PDB file of C-alpha atoms in Angstrom:
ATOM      1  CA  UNK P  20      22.304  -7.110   5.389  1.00 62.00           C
ATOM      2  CA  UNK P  21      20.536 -10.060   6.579  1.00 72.00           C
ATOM      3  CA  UNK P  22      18.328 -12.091   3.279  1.00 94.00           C
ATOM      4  CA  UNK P  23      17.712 -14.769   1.355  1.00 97.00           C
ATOM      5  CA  UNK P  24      19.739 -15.456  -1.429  1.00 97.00           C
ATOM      6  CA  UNK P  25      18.780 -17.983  -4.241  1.00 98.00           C
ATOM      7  CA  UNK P  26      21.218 -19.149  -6.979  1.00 97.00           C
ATOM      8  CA  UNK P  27      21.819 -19.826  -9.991  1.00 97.00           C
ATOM      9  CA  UNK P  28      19.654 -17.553 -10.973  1.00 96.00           C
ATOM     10  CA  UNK P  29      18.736 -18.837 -14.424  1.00 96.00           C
ATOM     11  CA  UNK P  30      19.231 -22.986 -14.542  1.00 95.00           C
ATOM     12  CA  UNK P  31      19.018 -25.556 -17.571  1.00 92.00           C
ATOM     13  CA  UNK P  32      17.851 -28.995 -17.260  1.00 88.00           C
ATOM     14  CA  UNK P  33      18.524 -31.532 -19.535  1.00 89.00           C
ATOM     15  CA  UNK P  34      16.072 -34.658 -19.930  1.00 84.00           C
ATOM     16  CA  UNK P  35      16.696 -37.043 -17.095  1.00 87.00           C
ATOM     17  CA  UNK P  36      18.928 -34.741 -15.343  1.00 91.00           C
ATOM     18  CA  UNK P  37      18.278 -33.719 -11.268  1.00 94.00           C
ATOM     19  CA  UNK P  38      19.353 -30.307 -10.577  1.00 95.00           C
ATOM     20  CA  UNK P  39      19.171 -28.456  -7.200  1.00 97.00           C
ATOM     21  CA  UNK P  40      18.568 -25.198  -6.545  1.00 98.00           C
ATOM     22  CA  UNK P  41      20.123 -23.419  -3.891  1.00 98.00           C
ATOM     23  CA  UNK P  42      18.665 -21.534  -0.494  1.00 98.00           C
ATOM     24  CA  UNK P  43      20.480 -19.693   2.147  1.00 98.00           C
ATOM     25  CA  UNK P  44      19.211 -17.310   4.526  1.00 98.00           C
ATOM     26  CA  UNK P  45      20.788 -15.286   7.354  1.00 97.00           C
ATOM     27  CA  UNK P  46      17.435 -14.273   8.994  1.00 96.00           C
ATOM     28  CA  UNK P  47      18.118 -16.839  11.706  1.00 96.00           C
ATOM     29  CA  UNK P  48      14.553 -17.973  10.993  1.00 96.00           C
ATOM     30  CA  UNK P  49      13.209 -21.474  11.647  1.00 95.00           C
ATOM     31  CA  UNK P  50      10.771 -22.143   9.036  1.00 95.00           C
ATOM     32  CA  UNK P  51      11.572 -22.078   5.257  1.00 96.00           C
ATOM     33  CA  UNK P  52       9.425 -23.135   2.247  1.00 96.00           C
ATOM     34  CA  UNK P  53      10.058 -23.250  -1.567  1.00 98.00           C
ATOM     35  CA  UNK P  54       6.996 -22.419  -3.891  1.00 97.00           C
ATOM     36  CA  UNK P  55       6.747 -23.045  -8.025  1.00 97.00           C
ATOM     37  CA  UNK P  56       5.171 -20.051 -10.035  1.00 97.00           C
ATOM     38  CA  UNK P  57       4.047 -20.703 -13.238  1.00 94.00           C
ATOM     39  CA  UNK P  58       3.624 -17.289 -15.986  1.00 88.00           C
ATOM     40  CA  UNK P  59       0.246 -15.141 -14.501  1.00 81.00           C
ATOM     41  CA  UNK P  60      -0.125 -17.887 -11.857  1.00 82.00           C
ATOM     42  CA  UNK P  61      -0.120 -17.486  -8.030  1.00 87.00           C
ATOM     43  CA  UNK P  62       2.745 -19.481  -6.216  1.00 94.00           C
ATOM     44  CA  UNK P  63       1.881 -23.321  -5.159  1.00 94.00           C
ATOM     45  CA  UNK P  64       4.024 -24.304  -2.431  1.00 94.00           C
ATOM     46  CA  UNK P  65       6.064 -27.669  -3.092  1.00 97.00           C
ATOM     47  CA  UNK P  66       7.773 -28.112   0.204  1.00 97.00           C
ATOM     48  CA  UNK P  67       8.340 -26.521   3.792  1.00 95.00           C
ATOM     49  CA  UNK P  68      10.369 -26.429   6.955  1.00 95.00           C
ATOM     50  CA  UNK P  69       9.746 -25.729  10.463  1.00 93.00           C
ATOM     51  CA  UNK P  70      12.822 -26.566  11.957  1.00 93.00           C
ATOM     52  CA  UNK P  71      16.018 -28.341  11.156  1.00 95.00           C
ATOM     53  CA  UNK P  72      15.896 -32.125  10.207  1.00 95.00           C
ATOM     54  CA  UNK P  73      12.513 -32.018   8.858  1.00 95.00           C
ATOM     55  CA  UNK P  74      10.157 -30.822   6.622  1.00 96.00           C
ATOM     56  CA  UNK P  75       6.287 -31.042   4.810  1.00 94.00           C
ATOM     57  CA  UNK P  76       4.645 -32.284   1.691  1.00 95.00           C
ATOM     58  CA  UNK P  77       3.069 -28.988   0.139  1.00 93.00           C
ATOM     59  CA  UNK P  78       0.466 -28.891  -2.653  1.00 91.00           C
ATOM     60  CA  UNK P  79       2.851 -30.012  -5.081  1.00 95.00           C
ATOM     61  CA  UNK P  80       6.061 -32.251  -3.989  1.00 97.00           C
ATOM     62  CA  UNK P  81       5.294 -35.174  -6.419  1.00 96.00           C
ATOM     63  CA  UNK P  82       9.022 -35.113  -8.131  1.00 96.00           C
ATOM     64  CA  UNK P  83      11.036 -32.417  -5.937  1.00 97.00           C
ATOM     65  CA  UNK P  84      13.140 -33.614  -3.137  1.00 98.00           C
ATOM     66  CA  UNK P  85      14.636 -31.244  -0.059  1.00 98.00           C
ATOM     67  CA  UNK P  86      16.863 -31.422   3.032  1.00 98.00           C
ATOM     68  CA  UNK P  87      17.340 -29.418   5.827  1.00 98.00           C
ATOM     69  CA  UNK P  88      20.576 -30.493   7.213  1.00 97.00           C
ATOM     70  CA  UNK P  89      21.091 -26.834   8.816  1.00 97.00           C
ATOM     71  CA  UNK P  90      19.202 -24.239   9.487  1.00 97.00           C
ATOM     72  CA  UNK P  91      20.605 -21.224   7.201  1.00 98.00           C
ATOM     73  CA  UNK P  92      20.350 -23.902   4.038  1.00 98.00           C
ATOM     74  CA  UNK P  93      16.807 -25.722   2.682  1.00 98.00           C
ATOM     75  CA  UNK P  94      18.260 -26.856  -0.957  1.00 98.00           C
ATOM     76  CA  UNK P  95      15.676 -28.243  -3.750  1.00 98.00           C
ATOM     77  CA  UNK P  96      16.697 -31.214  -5.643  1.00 97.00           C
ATOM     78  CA  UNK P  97      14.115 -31.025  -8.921  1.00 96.00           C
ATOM     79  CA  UNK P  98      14.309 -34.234  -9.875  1.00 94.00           C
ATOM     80  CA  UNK P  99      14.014 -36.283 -13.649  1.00 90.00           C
ATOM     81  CA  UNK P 100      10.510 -37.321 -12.238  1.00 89.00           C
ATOM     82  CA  UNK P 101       9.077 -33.773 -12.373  1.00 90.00           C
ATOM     83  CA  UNK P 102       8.080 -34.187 -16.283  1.00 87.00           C
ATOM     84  CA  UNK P 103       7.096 -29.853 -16.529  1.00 91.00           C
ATOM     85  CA  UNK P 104       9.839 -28.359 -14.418  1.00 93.00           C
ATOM     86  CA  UNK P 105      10.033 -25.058 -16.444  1.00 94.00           C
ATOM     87  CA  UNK P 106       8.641 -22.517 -14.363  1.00 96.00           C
ATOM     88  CA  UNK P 107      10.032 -19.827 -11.599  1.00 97.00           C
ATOM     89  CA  UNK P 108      11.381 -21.269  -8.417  1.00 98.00           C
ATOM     90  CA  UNK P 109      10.634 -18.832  -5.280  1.00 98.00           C
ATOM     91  CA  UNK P 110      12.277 -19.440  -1.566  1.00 98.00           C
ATOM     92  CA  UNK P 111      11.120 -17.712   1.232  1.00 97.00           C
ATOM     93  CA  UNK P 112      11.457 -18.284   5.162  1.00 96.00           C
ATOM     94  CA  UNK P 113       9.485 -16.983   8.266  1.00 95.00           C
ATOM     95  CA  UNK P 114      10.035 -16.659  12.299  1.00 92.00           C
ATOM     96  CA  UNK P 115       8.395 -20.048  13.797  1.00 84.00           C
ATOM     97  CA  UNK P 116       4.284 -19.981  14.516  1.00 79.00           C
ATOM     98  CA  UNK P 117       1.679 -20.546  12.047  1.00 77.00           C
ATOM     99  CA  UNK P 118       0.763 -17.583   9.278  1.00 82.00           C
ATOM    100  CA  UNK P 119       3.964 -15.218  10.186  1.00 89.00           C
ATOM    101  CA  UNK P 120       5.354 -12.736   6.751  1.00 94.00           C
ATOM    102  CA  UNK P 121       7.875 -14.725   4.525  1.00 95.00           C
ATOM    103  CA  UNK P 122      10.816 -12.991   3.214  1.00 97.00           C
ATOM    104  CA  UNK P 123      10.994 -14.338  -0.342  1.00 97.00           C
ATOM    105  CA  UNK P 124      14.617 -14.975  -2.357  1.00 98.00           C
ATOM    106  CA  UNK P 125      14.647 -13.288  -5.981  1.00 97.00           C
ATOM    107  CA  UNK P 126      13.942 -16.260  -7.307  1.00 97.00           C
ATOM    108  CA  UNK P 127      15.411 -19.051  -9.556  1.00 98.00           C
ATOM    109  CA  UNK P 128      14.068 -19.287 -13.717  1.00 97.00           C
ATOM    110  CA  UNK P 129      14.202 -23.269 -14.583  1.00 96.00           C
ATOM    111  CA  UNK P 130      14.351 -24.235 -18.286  1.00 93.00           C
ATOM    112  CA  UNK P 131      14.362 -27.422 -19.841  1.00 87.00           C
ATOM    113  CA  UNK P 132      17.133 -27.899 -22.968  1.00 83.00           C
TER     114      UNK P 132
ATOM    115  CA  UNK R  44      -7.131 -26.199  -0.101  1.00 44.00           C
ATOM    116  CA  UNK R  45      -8.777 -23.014   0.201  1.00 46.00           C
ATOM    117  CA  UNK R  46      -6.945 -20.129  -2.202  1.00 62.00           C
ATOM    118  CA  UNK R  47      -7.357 -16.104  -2.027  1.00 70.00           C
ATOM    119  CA  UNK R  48      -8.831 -14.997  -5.360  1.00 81.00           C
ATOM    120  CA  UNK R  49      -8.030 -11.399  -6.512  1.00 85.00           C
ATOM    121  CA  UNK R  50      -9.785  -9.105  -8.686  1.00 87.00           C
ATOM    122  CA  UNK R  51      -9.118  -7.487 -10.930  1.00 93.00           C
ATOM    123  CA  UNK R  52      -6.644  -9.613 -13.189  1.00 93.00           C
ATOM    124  CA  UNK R  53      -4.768  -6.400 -14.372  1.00 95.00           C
ATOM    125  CA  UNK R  54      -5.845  -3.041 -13.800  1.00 96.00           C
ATOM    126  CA  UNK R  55      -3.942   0.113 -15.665  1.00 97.00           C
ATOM    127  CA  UNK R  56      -4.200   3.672 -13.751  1.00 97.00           C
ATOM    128  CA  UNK R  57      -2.860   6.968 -14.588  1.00 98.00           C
ATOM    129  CA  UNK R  58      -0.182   8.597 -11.397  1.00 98.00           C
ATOM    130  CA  UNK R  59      -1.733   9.823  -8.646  1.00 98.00           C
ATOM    131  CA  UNK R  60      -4.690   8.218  -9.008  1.00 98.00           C
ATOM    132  CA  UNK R  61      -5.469   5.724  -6.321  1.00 98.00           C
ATOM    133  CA  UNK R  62      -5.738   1.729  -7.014  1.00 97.00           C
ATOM    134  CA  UNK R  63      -8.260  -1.174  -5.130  1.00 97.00           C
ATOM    135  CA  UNK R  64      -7.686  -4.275  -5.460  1.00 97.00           C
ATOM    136  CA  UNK R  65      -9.705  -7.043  -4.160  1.00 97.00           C
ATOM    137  CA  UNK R  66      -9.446 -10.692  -2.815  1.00 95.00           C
ATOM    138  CA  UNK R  67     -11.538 -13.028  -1.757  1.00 95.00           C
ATOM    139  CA  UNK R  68     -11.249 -16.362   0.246  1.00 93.00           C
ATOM    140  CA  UNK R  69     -13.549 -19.963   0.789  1.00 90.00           C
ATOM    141  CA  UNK R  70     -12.280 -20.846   4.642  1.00 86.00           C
ATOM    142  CA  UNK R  71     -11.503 -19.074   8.073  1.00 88.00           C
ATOM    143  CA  UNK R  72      -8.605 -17.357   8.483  1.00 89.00           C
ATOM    144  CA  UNK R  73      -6.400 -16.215  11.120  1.00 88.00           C
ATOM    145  CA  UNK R  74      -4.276 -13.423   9.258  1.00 91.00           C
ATOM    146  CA  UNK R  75      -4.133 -12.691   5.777  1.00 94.00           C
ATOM    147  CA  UNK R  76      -1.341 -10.789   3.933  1.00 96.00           C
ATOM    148  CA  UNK R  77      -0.717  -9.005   0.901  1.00 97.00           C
ATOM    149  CA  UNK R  78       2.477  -8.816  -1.233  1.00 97.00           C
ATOM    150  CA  UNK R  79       3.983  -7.112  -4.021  1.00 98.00           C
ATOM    151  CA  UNK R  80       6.026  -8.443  -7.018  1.00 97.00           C
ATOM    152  CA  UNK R  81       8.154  -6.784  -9.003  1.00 97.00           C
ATOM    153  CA  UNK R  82       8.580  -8.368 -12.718  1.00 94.00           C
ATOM    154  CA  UNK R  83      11.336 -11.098 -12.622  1.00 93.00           C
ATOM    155  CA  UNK R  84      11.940 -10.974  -8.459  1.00 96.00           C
ATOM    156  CA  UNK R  85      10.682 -12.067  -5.043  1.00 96.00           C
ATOM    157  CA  UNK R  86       7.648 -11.539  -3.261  1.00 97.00           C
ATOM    158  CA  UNK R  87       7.754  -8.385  -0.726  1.00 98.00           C
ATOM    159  CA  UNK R  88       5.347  -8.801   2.171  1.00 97.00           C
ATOM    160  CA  UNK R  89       3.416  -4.932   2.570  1.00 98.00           C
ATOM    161  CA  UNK R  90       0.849  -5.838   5.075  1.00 97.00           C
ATOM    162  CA  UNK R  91      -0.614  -8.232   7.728  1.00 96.00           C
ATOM    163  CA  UNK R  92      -4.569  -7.966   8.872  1.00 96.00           C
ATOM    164  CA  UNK R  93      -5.439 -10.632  11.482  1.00 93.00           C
ATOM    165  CA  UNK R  94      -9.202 -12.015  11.532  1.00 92.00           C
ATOM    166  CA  UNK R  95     -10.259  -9.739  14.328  1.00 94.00           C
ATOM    167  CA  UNK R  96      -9.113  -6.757  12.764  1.00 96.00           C
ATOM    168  CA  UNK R  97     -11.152  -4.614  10.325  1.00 97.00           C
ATOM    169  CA  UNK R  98      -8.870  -2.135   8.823  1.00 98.00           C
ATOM    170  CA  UNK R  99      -4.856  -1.390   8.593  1.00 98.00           C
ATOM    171  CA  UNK R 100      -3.193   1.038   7.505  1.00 97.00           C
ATOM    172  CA  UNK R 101       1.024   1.696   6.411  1.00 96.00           C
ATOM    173  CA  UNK R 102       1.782   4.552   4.682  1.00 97.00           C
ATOM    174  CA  UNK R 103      -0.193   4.753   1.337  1.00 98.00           C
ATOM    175  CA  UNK R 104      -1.742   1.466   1.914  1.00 98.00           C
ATOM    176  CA  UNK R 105      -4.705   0.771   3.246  1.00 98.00           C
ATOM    177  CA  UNK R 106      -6.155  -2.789   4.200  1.00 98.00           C
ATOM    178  CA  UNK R 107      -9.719  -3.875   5.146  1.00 98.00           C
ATOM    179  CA  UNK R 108     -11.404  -7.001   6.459  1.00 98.00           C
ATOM    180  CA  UNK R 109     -14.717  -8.949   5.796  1.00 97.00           C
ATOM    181  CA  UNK R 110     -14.815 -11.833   7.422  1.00 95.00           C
ATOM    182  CA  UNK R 111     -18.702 -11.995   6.916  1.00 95.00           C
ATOM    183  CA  UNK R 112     -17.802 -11.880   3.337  1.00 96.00           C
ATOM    184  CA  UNK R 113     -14.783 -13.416   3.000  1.00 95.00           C
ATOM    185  CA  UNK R 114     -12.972 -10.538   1.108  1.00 96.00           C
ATOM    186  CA  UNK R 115     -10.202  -8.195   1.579  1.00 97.00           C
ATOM    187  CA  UNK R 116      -9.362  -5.402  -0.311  1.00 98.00           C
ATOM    188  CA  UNK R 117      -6.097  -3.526  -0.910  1.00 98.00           C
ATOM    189  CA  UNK R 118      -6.227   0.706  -1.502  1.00 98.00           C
ATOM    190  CA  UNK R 119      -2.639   2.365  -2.785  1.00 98.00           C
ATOM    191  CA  UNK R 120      -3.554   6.039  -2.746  1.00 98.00           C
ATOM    192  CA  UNK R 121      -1.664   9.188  -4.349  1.00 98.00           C
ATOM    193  CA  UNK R 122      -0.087   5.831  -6.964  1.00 98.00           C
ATOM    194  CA  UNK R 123       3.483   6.415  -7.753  1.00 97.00           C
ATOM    195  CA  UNK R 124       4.573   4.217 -11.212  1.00 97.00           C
ATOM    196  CA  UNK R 125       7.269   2.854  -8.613  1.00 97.00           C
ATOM    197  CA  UNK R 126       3.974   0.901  -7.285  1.00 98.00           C
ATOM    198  CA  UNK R 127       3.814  -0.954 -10.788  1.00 98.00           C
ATOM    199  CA  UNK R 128       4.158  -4.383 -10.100  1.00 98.00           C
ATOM    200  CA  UNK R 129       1.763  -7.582  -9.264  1.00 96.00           C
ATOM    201  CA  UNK R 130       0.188  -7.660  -5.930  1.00 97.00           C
ATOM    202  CA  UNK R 131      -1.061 -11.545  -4.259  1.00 96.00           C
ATOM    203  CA  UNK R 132      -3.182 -11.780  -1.284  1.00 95.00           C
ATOM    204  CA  UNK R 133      -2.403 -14.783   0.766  1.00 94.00           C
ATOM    205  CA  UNK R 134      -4.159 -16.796   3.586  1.00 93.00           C
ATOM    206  CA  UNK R 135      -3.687 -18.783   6.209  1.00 88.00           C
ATOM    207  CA  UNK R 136      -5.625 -21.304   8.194  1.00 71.00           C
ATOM    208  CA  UNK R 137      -6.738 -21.347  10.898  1.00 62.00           C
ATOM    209  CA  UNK R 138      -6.556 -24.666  12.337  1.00 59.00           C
ATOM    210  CA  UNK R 139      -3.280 -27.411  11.940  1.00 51.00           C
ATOM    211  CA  UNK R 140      -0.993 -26.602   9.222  1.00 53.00           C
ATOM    212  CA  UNK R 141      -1.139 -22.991   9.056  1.00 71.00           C
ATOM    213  CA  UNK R 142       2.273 -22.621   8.104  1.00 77.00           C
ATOM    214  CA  UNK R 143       0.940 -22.829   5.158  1.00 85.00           C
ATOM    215  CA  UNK R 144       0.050 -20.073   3.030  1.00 90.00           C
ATOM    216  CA  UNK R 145      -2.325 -20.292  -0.113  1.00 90.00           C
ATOM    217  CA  UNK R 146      -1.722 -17.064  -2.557  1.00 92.00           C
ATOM    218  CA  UNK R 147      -4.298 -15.705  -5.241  1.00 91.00           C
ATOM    219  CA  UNK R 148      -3.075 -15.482  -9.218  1.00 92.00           C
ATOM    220  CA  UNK R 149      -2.652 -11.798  -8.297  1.00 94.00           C
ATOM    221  CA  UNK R 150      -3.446  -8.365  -9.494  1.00 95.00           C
ATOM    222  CA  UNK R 151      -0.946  -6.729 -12.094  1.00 96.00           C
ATOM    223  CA  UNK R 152      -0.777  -3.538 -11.483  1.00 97.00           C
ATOM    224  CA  UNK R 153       0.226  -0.462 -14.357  1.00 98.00           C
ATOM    225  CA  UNK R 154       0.911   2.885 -13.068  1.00 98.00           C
ATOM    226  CA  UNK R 155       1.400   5.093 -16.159  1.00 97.00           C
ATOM    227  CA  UNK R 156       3.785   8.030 -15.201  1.00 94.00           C
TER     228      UNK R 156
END
């Protein structure tokens, strides 16, 4: 079945510790984006991909870091920089053009130690 | 950047009755799109309306357009408690960077069985 899978799906961070969190999808779609939701808040998008080898600023990138070295894969490195990281991690990618539906991962729970 | 606001914040209904939820939006659009979430998981996309459409309709769900207003509203008829989950409108826009899409805080929907 073709998806999105997101892991780990709970992650600890200790203070002044990067931690990535994991992507993959086998839509074969070119644009991916990863998006922070905070408790009874909407989701803020931190970074996105349209294609392979590069990627957007969203709202929110101060302290996250990505790469998009293939196009199945857009990892996020959350980094010791990001001072409230606790929150709910969501991945989701689209067909290429402007406004298409995103297929969303299940998501990735952040907690600081 | 402009945001899709939804109304109500929560909104408890007994089975079988039917559910509206409403959103409402500051810029033009080209599309905009609803979603559900289930507690703890990914978004689901349900529906796409596009700015020169009025109305939409899959299955139980039924989606109109204002762009006079700048509102859209979401009807689940014949409500199941399966439907029990939180539901974001999202828009696009409609000039460069539209890949990006800006999502409401949501309405939480109860469906008591």
């Amino acid at each position: 079945d073709g998806g999105i899978t997101q892991s780990p799906k709970y992650l600890f961070r200790k203070e002044g510790q990067n931690v990535t969190l994991s992507c993959e999808q086998n839509l074969n779609h070119d644009a991916m984006y990863w998006y922070r939701q905070d408790p009874g808040q909407g989701l803020r998008l931190i970074y996105y991909s349209q294609i392979v080898n590069d990627f957007q600023k969203g709202d929110i990138a101060e302290g996250y870091s990505v790469s998009r070295e293939k196009k199945e894969s857009f990892p996020l490195t959350v980094t010791s920089a990001q001072k409230n990281p606790t929150a709910f991690y969501l991945c989701a990618s689209s067909t290429s053009g402007g406004g298409q539906p995103q297929h969303f991962g299940d998501g990735t729970r952040l907690s600081i130690l | 950047s402009q945001q899709g606001e939804e109304d109500p914040q929560a909104l408890s209904i007994q089975e079988g009755e039917n559910a509206t939820m409403n959103c409402s939006y500051k810029t033009s659009i080209n599309n905009l799109q609803w979603y559900r979430q289930n507690s703890g998981r990914g978004l689901v996309h349900l529906i796409l309306i596009r700015s020169n459409e009025r109305e939409k309709h899959s299955g139980r769900l039924r989606v109109t357009l204002d762009t006079s207003k700048k509102s859209s509203s979401l009807l689940i008829t014949a409500s199941r408690a399966a439907d029990t989950a939180s539901y974001f409108c999202a828009t696009d826009g409609s000039g460069a960077g539209s890949y990006q899409l800006t999502f409401g805080k949501g309405t939480k929907l109860s469906v008591i069985p």
